[in-house]
Amino acid sequence: MASNNNSKDGTSSQIKGHAKLEDGLNIRDLLDLKEAFMDITRGRTEKISYSEFKEACQTILGASNEEQLKELYLQIDVAGEGHIDWDMFCSHLLRQFYEKDDKMKATKVPQWQRHRPIYSPHKETVQHIDILQNPKRYITISKEGLIAIWDLRMKMTSSLKVESGLIKSRNLWITSMTVLGNMSHKIAIASTSKEIMIYDLQSKKGTACACRIQGLPYAPLTLDYWSNTRESILCYGDVHGNVTAFLFDRTDPTSLFDSASRQSDSSEDDSNDIQYENILNGYYEHVKVVTHRGHSGWTRKVKYAHHLDSIISCSTTSTNSLVLGMKEKNKTQMKTTSFNVPQGVNCFDYNPQMNIIATGDVDHMVRLWNPYVKKPVGVLGGHMMSVTHVILNGSRGQLISLTMDKTFRIFDVQRQACLQRLTGILPKGPDVLYSPVPVSLLFDEPKNRLVMSSNNMLSIMDMKPEMKDRTLSHEKPITCTKYIGRTKQVASACQGSTITLWNIDTGQKLKQIQNAHGESEITAIIIDLPSKLLSGSSDGTIKIWDINTTACHRILQPGRDGPVDILQVLCIKRRVIAVGWSSDICVFRDKQLMSSDFTILPDAWSGRREHSDDILCAVYKAPNYLATGSANGEIVLWNPNSENKVVKLDSRSNKVLKTQCTVEHMLLLERRLDNPAAAALVTCGQNGWVRFWNISNATCQGEFVAHSNVDSIIMAVNSHNTALVTADTSGEMKTWLITGYHDGSEDTENMEEREKPVLYRTWQGHSECITEVDICEKGSHVVIVSASSDCSLKLWTIDGMCIGTFGQDEHWKLESIEAHPIPTIEEVLEEHEMMIESEISDEEETDDDSEEEIYNDDSADFDPGYTYKTWNATILGKSYANERSKKRPRKQPQTYSKLPQVGAEQQPISGISLGGPSQVLKITDLDKIGLPERPDFIANPHKYFSDGFTETKSKGTKLPVLFSDIKQSIKFDEKALFPRQMLESSKDTSTKSLTKHTKSTKGSSSTRASSSSNKTPSILPRIRATAF
C-alpha cells in the first residue's frame, strides 16, 4: 500500500538551524580574542577551559547565546580534552573557510549529461556548426558542400548541396560558413575556389544561391557577419594573411548587388555573379571594401567586435599573432593593433560582458587579454597539446577549451583555475596528428549545450540544470557511507578519494582525509572498533585509518600490487575479508594485522571455492553467521570459524522464484536468526526484487518488487528488524514495515496472504542514483542517512521528512527535532483505510451533487415503478462491493428528500422514498395504432398502370444492344495494333527465315503443309514481343 503523503522534493520540508557565531568575526575581534587567549594562558602551560572561553567571548564579542558558545567550543575541542588554545581556534576557523571555498568551487563545476552521438549525413569533415534563429535550429556544413539543418532535438529537418559556379562539384572544398544574423534564412559560404556564396535557405526558385562574390585574390578560410538596423559587415580572412571586410549601408547584403543598386553607368549584365574587382572599383554604390594584411601566415579566424568597433583576427605566427583591425573614415586600409604570442594563436573568442579576449595558443596555453593592454592579463595552463578551440561562457564566468588530443578543460575566468577536465568524449584518430583543427565546436549558451563534430561524426552533450542553493557534501559523487554508533558520527567517501566525518547531531563536518587513495575511487568503507576505519579502493588497496589522528596504520593489498574492484570489506573476529573482483574470498588474518609490516598481502581462505562467479556482496553477524552472494545469484552461508560452507542457496534452481537476478546486497536479520521458521536473510539486486530466505531449510519464503523499472536497488534495516528502507537508481526511497512478514510468528499466516510487506512511505530523496543508505538510531530518534551520486549526503526521518544535508551552512539540532518512531502495521493500515474512505467519500459527494442538480425538480411527475440497479450487476460493482464488505461500517449517505413522491401509500414508515433516480421519468401508455389503410395504387391500379402508359413508354429510345451483339458485329484485327513498318519488317524477316528453313528441311508433304498453314500465327508472337 502506498501512502499519499509523499515528498516530491527532498528539501521542501528541510529543518533549518541557526547561524554560526564565527561567521560574524572581523579582524578586530580576532585580535582581541588572541590577546585574551594570551592573557589567560600567560604564566602557565595548560590551555583554557570552557568557562574561560565563554567569559572571553561574552566580554569581547558580546555573545549571549550560551548554546552557540558551547557548540563552537565542542567543534574546536574535537578530541574532547576539555581545553583549547589559540592554535586550535585558528585551525577551526581555517577549516571553516576552506570548507566554504570548496562549496563555492563545487557549485560552479558544471555537471554534464551522457554524451550522445547523432547520425550524420555528411561524408566529409564537418567544417562549421552554427545556429539559425526564428525558429531556432542548428546548421552544419561539411567539406563536400552538404548543408544539414537540425531541430533542437538534433533531428535533421532538411539538407542542401552547395554548387559552385566555377568548378565541378567533385572538386568543391568548403572552408567556412556564417549565418547572416538579421536574416535567419540566409548564410554565407566560403570555398577554395576564391568565391563567397550567399544562399537563401527558403528560396522557392530552382537554385538557393542568391549571389556569388567571385574573383577574390586569395582563397577565403574564415567568415564572420554582423549587422544592426542601419548597416551590416561581412568580413573574411584568407590564406595570404589578409583580413577583408565588406561594409554595407543596408542590412540585406543580397539586395545590394541587384541591378537597381548599381550606378547608372554600369555595363555589367544582370546576373548573380558579382566580381570582386567591380566592388573595389565602386560598381555598387552601397558597398565599401576595407582591408589590411596584418598576418604573415594564414588567417585562422576573424570576428567583428561591435563594442570595440574592430575586426579581431589571429594567425599561427609568432609576430602579429592577434590583430585588431579598426576601420577609418574614407580609407580602404584599416588601422591595426597587434599582439605577439610565441608560436602563434590557433583560435580566440571575445565576450563583450567580460571585455576579455581569450586565445588558444599553439604552445598549449590559454591566454586572457585586455583589448587595450599589450600583455596578457592571465595565462591558463594544464593542456598537453595545442589548443584548437576556446569558448567564453559569460553567464557562468567560465571558459571551455579543447586541444588536439580531444581533451576539454573548463576554467573559472575570475579565479583563473581549472574546474573540470573531460576526456574520452570525442574519438581520437589520425586527424589528431595532421589536422590543425580536428573538430568543430559550438556552445549553445541559452541551452547549456555543447554541439561538436569529429571528422564527419556529430554529437551533443547537455549540461545538467544547475540547482540553485544546492548544498554539496562532497565535490565528487558519493560512493558509500556508514554510521559510527559509538561516536555518533557519519563517515562518507566519494569518487575523489576523500573521506569525511560528520556530526550527526548538527550536520557539521568534523574531519576530512583528502587523497586517501591518491586519485582512485573509494568503493567501500567499514568501521572497526571506535577509532578504526577501513577504506577499500579501485586501486586494489585497503587502508586502515585512525579516526582521531587521520593517520594511516596499515595498507592491505588484496590485488597484490594490481587494481581490483573491491566492492565490500568486512571485519570478522579479528580478520578482514574483501570481495568484489573474484569468486574467492580474500582474507587478512590477525597475525598479519598485528605484525610490524606496513604493507600486508592476503592469506588463503581455508574453505574451498563455492561460487562460480564474482562475489559481489557479503554480510556478517557475530558470532557464527557469514553469507556471500555472487553475480549469478548464488548465496553461500559459511562458518566463520572453520571457513567452510554450511549451506548453499541457488536462485537458478529454485522454482519458487519468479525471476533470477544478481545478488548485489544482503542483510541478516539478527532478531530472526534464532527462529528456524523465520526468513532471516534478505537479498536484493537487479530489477528491483527483494527476497526473504530461510537459512534453516534453504528456501525463499517471500519475494516482491520493491521498485519497478529500475536497474538495481540497495537497502538497510533497523536494529529491531521492524523497518526496511530501500532506494533505487532514480533517487526514490521507500520505507517498509516487515514485522510479521515471514518472521515465524503467529501472525505470519495472515501476513503471507499479502504479496509484499506494508509500504509506510515513499518519497524522492535525490535527483540521481542513491549509492548507499544506512539507518541510524540515536536515543528515541530513528533517522536515515542516504548517499547519492549527486554529491549530497542527506539525513531523513523514518517517514521521509528531510532534516538536512550534511555540510549545509545552517546546522540542525537533532535533539530539538520531534522524534518519529516507527509505527505499527495496524496504525499504518488504519491510516491507509481512512485515506481511502475519505477519497471515496469525496467522490460520492461529488457524484451526489451532480445527481441532485439533474434530478432536483419539484414539478416532475414520475411513477415509482420497478428500479433496477445496474451497478451491482457489473464486474466492477461486484468487486467494489466485495472490498467494501471487508471494511468497518460507516454512516451511509441519505437519499434526497426533495424528490417528488406519487402518493402516501408509496411512502414507507421511515419516510424515505423507495424510488431511485429513474422515478423522475414520465412513463405513459402508448397510443393504440389502428389498421393501416390500403394504398391508392392498390385500390385504383388503372390510374397508375394503364395501357396508354405502357405504349408511351415503349415508344421511347431503344435500349443498347447486348455485349454479345457488339462482339458479333465487330471483327477484331490483331495486326491493327502495330505500325505498318514493323509488320512489313517482321513479315520479310519471317519469310526469309521460313524459305531458308524450307530449303534446308526436306520433310513429308504433310509437314510442309502444316508449316505453311501455321505461318501467320508463328509471326504474330514475334511481333508482340518486339512491340512490347
mmCIF file with all atom_site columns, N, CA, C and O in Angstrom, residues 517-536:
data_model
loop_
_atom_site.group_PDB
_atom_site.id
_atom_site.type_symbol
_atom_site.label_atom_id
_atom_site.label_alt_id
_atom_site.label_comp_id
_atom_site.label_asym_id
_atom_site.label_entity_id
_atom_site.label_seq_id
_atom_site.pdbx_PDB_ins_code
_atom_site.Cartn_x
_atom_site.Cartn_y
_atom_site.Cartn_z
_atom_site.occupancy
_atom_site.B_iso_or_equiv
_atom_site.pdbx_formal_charge
_atom_site.auth_seq_id
_atom_site.auth_comp_id
_atom_site.auth_asym_id
_atom_site.auth_atom_id
_atom_site.pdbx_PDB_model_num
ATOM 1  N N  . HIS A 1 517 ? 43.344 7.592  -1.263 1.00 0.00 ? 517 HIS A N  1
ATOM 2  C CA . HIS A 1 517 ? 43.904 6.572  -2.157 1.00 0.00 ? 517 HIS A CA 1
ATOM 3  C C  . HIS A 1 517 ? 44.422 7.215  -3.439 1.00 0.00 ? 517 HIS A C  1
ATOM 4  O O  . HIS A 1 517 ? 44.256 6.655  -4.535 1.00 0.00 ? 517 HIS A O  1
ATOM 5  N N  . GLY A 1 518 ? 45.040 8.371  -3.316 1.00 0.00 ? 518 GLY A N  1
ATOM 6  C CA . GLY A 1 518 ? 45.529 9.067  -4.497 1.00 0.00 ? 518 GLY A CA 1
ATOM 7  C C  . GLY A 1 518 ? 44.383 9.615  -5.322 1.00 0.00 ? 518 GLY A C  1
ATOM 8  O O  . GLY A 1 518 ? 43.543 10.358 -4.818 1.00 0.00 ? 518 GLY A O  1
ATOM 9  N N  . GLU A 1 519 ? 44.332 9.239  -6.573 1.00 0.00 ? 519 GLU A N  1
ATOM 10 C CA . GLU A 1 519 ? 43.251 9.659  -7.463 1.00 0.00 ? 519 GLU A CA 1
ATOM 11 C C  . GLU A 1 519 ? 42.239 8.550  -7.717 1.00 0.00 ? 519 GLU A C  1
ATOM 12 O O  . GLU A 1 519 ? 41.358 8.700  -8.557 1.00 0.00 ? 519 GLU A O  1
ATOM 13 N N  . SER A 1 520 ? 42.351 7.439  -6.989 1.00 0.00 ? 520 SER A N  1
ATOM 14 C CA . SER A 1 520 ? 41.457 6.298  -7.208 1.00 0.00 ? 520 SER A CA 1
ATOM 15 C C  . SER A 1 520 ? 40.163 6.473  -6.420 1.00 0.00 ? 520 SER A C  1
ATOM 16 O O  . SER A 1 520 ? 40.137 7.084  -5.357 1.00 0.00 ? 520 SER A O  1
ATOM 17 N N  . GLU A 1 521 ? 39.114 5.906  -6.959 1.00 0.00 ? 521 GLU A N  1
ATOM 18 C CA . GLU A 1 521 ? 37.793 5.989  -6.333 1.00 0.00 ? 521 GLU A CA 1
ATOM 19 C C  . GLU A 1 521 ? 37.711 5.071  -5.122 1.00 0.00 ? 521 GLU A C  1
ATOM 20 O O  . GLU A 1 521 ? 38.173 3.927  -5.148 1.00 0.00 ? 521 GLU A O  1
ATOM 21 N N  . ILE A 1 522 ? 37.117 5.580  -4.034 1.00 0.00 ? 522 ILE A N  1
ATOM 22 C CA . ILE A 1 522 ? 36.865 4.762  -2.843 1.00 0.00 ? 522 ILE A CA 1
ATOM 23 C C  . ILE A 1 522 ? 35.544 4.039  -3.046 1.00 0.00 ? 522 ILE A C  1
ATOM 24 O O  . ILE A 1 522 ? 34.507 4.661  -3.287 1.00 0.00 ? 522 ILE A O  1
ATOM 25 N N  . THR A 1 523 ? 35.556 2.729  -2.940 1.00 0.00 ? 523 THR A N  1
ATOM 26 C CA . THR A 1 523 ? 34.379 1.913  -3.247 1.00 0.00 ? 523 THR A CA 1
ATOM 27 C C  . THR A 1 523 ? 33.718 1.307  -2.013 1.00 0.00 ? 523 THR A C  1
ATOM 28 O O  . THR A 1 523 ? 32.577 0.868  -2.098 1.00 0.00 ? 523 THR A O  1
ATOM 29 N N  . ALA A 1 524 ? 34.402 1.252  -0.877 1.00 0.00 ? 524 ALA A N  1
ATOM 30 C CA . ALA A 1 524 ? 33.816 0.632  0.317  1.00 0.00 ? 524 ALA A CA 1
ATOM 31 C C  . ALA A 1 524 ? 34.509 1.168  1.553  1.00 0.00 ? 524 ALA A C  1
ATOM 32 O O  . ALA A 1 524 ? 35.718 1.430  1.545  1.00 0.00 ? 524 ALA A O  1
ATOM 33 N N  . ILE A 1 525 ? 33.737 1.349  2.635  1.00 0.00 ? 525 ILE A N  1
ATOM 34 C CA . ILE A 1 525 ? 34.286 1.702  3.942  1.00 0.00 ? 525 ILE A CA 1
ATOM 35 C C  . ILE A 1 525 ? 33.583 0.864  5.005  1.00 0.00 ? 525 ILE A C  1
ATOM 36 O O  . ILE A 1 525 ? 32.438 0.429  4.824  1.00 0.00 ? 525 ILE A O  1
ATOM 37 N N  . ILE A 1 526 ? 34.267 0.621  6.104  1.00 0.00 ? 526 ILE A N  1
ATOM 38 C CA . ILE A 1 526 ? 33.724 -0.154 7.217  1.00 0.00 ? 526 ILE A CA 1
ATOM 39 C C  . ILE A 1 526 ? 34.358 0.369  8.502  1.00 0.00 ? 526 ILE A C  1
ATOM 40 O O  . ILE A 1 526 ? 35.508 0.840  8.492  1.00 0.00 ? 526 ILE A O  1
ATOM 41 N N  . ILE A 1 527 ? 33.618 0.309  9.586  1.00 0.00 ? 527 ILE A N  1
ATOM 42 C CA . ILE A 1 527 ? 34.098 0.781  10.881 1.00 0.00 ? 527 ILE A CA 1
ATOM 43 C C  . ILE A 1 527 ? 34.476 -0.432 11.727 1.00 0.00 ? 527 ILE A C  1
ATOM 44 O O  . ILE A 1 527 ? 33.699 -1.371 11.878 1.00 0.00 ? 527 ILE A O  1
ATOM 45 N N  . ASP A 1 528 ? 35.679 -0.397 12.304 1.00 0.00 ? 528 ASP A N  1
ATOM 46 C CA . ASP A 1 528 ? 36.161 -1.458 13.194 1.00 0.00 ? 528 ASP A CA 1
ATOM 47 C C  . ASP A 1 528 ? 36.619 -0.813 14.490 1.00 0.00 ? 528 ASP A C  1
ATOM 48 O O  . ASP A 1 528 ? 37.590 -0.028 14.489 1.00 0.00 ? 528 ASP A O  1
ATOM 49 N N  . LEU A 1 529 ? 35.940 -1.139 15.580 1.00 0.00 ? 529 LEU A N  1
ATOM 50 C CA . LEU A 1 529 ? 36.220 -0.532 16.885 1.00 0.00 ? 529 LEU A CA 1
ATOM 51 C C  . LEU A 1 529 ? 35.912 0.972  16.816 1.00 0.00 ? 529 LEU A C  1
ATOM 52 O O  . LEU A 1 529 ? 35.651 1.522  15.744 1.00 0.00 ? 529 LEU A O  1
ATOM 53 N N  . PRO A 1 530 ? 35.947 1.670  17.928 1.00 0.00 ? 530 PRO A N  1
ATOM 54 C CA . PRO A 1 530 ? 35.547 3.081  17.897 1.00 0.00 ? 530 PRO A CA 1
ATOM 55 C C  . PRO A 1 530 ? 36.450 3.977  17.066 1.00 0.00 ? 530 PRO A C  1
ATOM 56 O O  . PRO A 1 530 ? 36.016 5.005  16.564 1.00 0.00 ? 530 PRO A O  1
ATOM 57 N N  . SER A 1 531 ? 37.717 3.635  16.923 1.00 0.00 ? 531 SER A N  1
ATOM 58 C CA . SER A 1 531 ? 38.651 4.570  16.309 1.00 0.00 ? 531 SER A CA 1
ATOM 59 C C  . SER A 1 531 ? 39.301 4.043  15.041 1.00 0.00 ? 531 SER A C  1
ATOM 60 O O  . SER A 1 531 ? 40.267 4.635  14.566 1.00 0.00 ? 531 SER A O  1
ATOM 61 N N  . LYS A 1 532 ? 38.829 2.957  14.470 1.00 0.00 ? 532 LYS A N  1
ATOM 62 C CA . LYS A 1 532 ? 39.432 2.396  13.257 1.00 0.00 ? 532 LYS A CA 1
ATOM 63 C C  . LYS A 1 532 ? 38.435 2.454  12.109 1.00 0.00 ? 532 LYS A C  1
ATOM 64 O O  . LYS A 1 532 ? 37.259 2.100  12.262 1.00 0.00 ? 532 LYS A O  1
ATOM 65 N N  . LEU A 1 533 ? 38.911 2.910  10.952 1.00 0.00 ? 533 LEU A N  1
ATOM 66 C CA . LEU A 1 533 ? 38.101 2.966  9.739  1.00 0.00 ? 533 LEU A CA 1
ATOM 67 C C  . LEU A 1 533 ? 38.896 2.334  8.614  1.00 0.00 ? 533 LEU A C  1
ATOM 68 O O  . LEU A 1 533 ? 40.063 2.660  8.413  1.00 0.00 ? 533 LEU A O  1
ATOM 69 N N  . LEU A 1 534 ? 38.257 1.432  7.875  1.00 0.00 ? 534 LEU A N  1
ATOM 70 C CA . LEU A 1 534 ? 38.885 0.753  6.747  1.00 0.00 ? 534 LEU A CA 1
ATOM 71 C C  . LEU A 1 534 ? 38.236 1.226  5.455  1.00 0.00 ? 534 LEU A C  1
ATOM 72 O O  . LEU A 1 534 ? 36.996 1.289  5.363  1.00 0.00 ? 534 LEU A O  1
ATOM 73 N N  . SER A 1 535 ? 39.058 1.562  4.485  1.00 0.00 ? 535 SER A N  1
ATOM 74 C CA . SER A 1 535 ? 38.556 2.029  3.192  1.00 0.00 ? 535 SER A CA 1
ATOM 75 C C  . SER A 1 535 ? 39.156 1.184  2.082  1.00 0.00 ? 535 SER A C  1
ATOM 76 O O  . SER A 1 535 ? 40.367 0.933  2.055  1.00 0.00 ? 535 SER A O  1
ATOM 77 N N  . GLY A 1 536 ? 38.308 0.735  1.170  1.00 0.00 ? 536 GLY A N  1
ATOM 78 C CA . GLY A 1 536 ? 38.754 -0.026 0.006  1.00 0.00 ? 536 GLY A CA 1
ATOM 79 C C  . GLY A 1 536 ? 38.612 0.811  -1.250 1.00 0.00 ? 536 GLY A C  1
ATOM 80 O O  . GLY A 1 536 ? 37.657 1.584  -1.398 1.00 0.00 ? 536 GLY A O  1
#
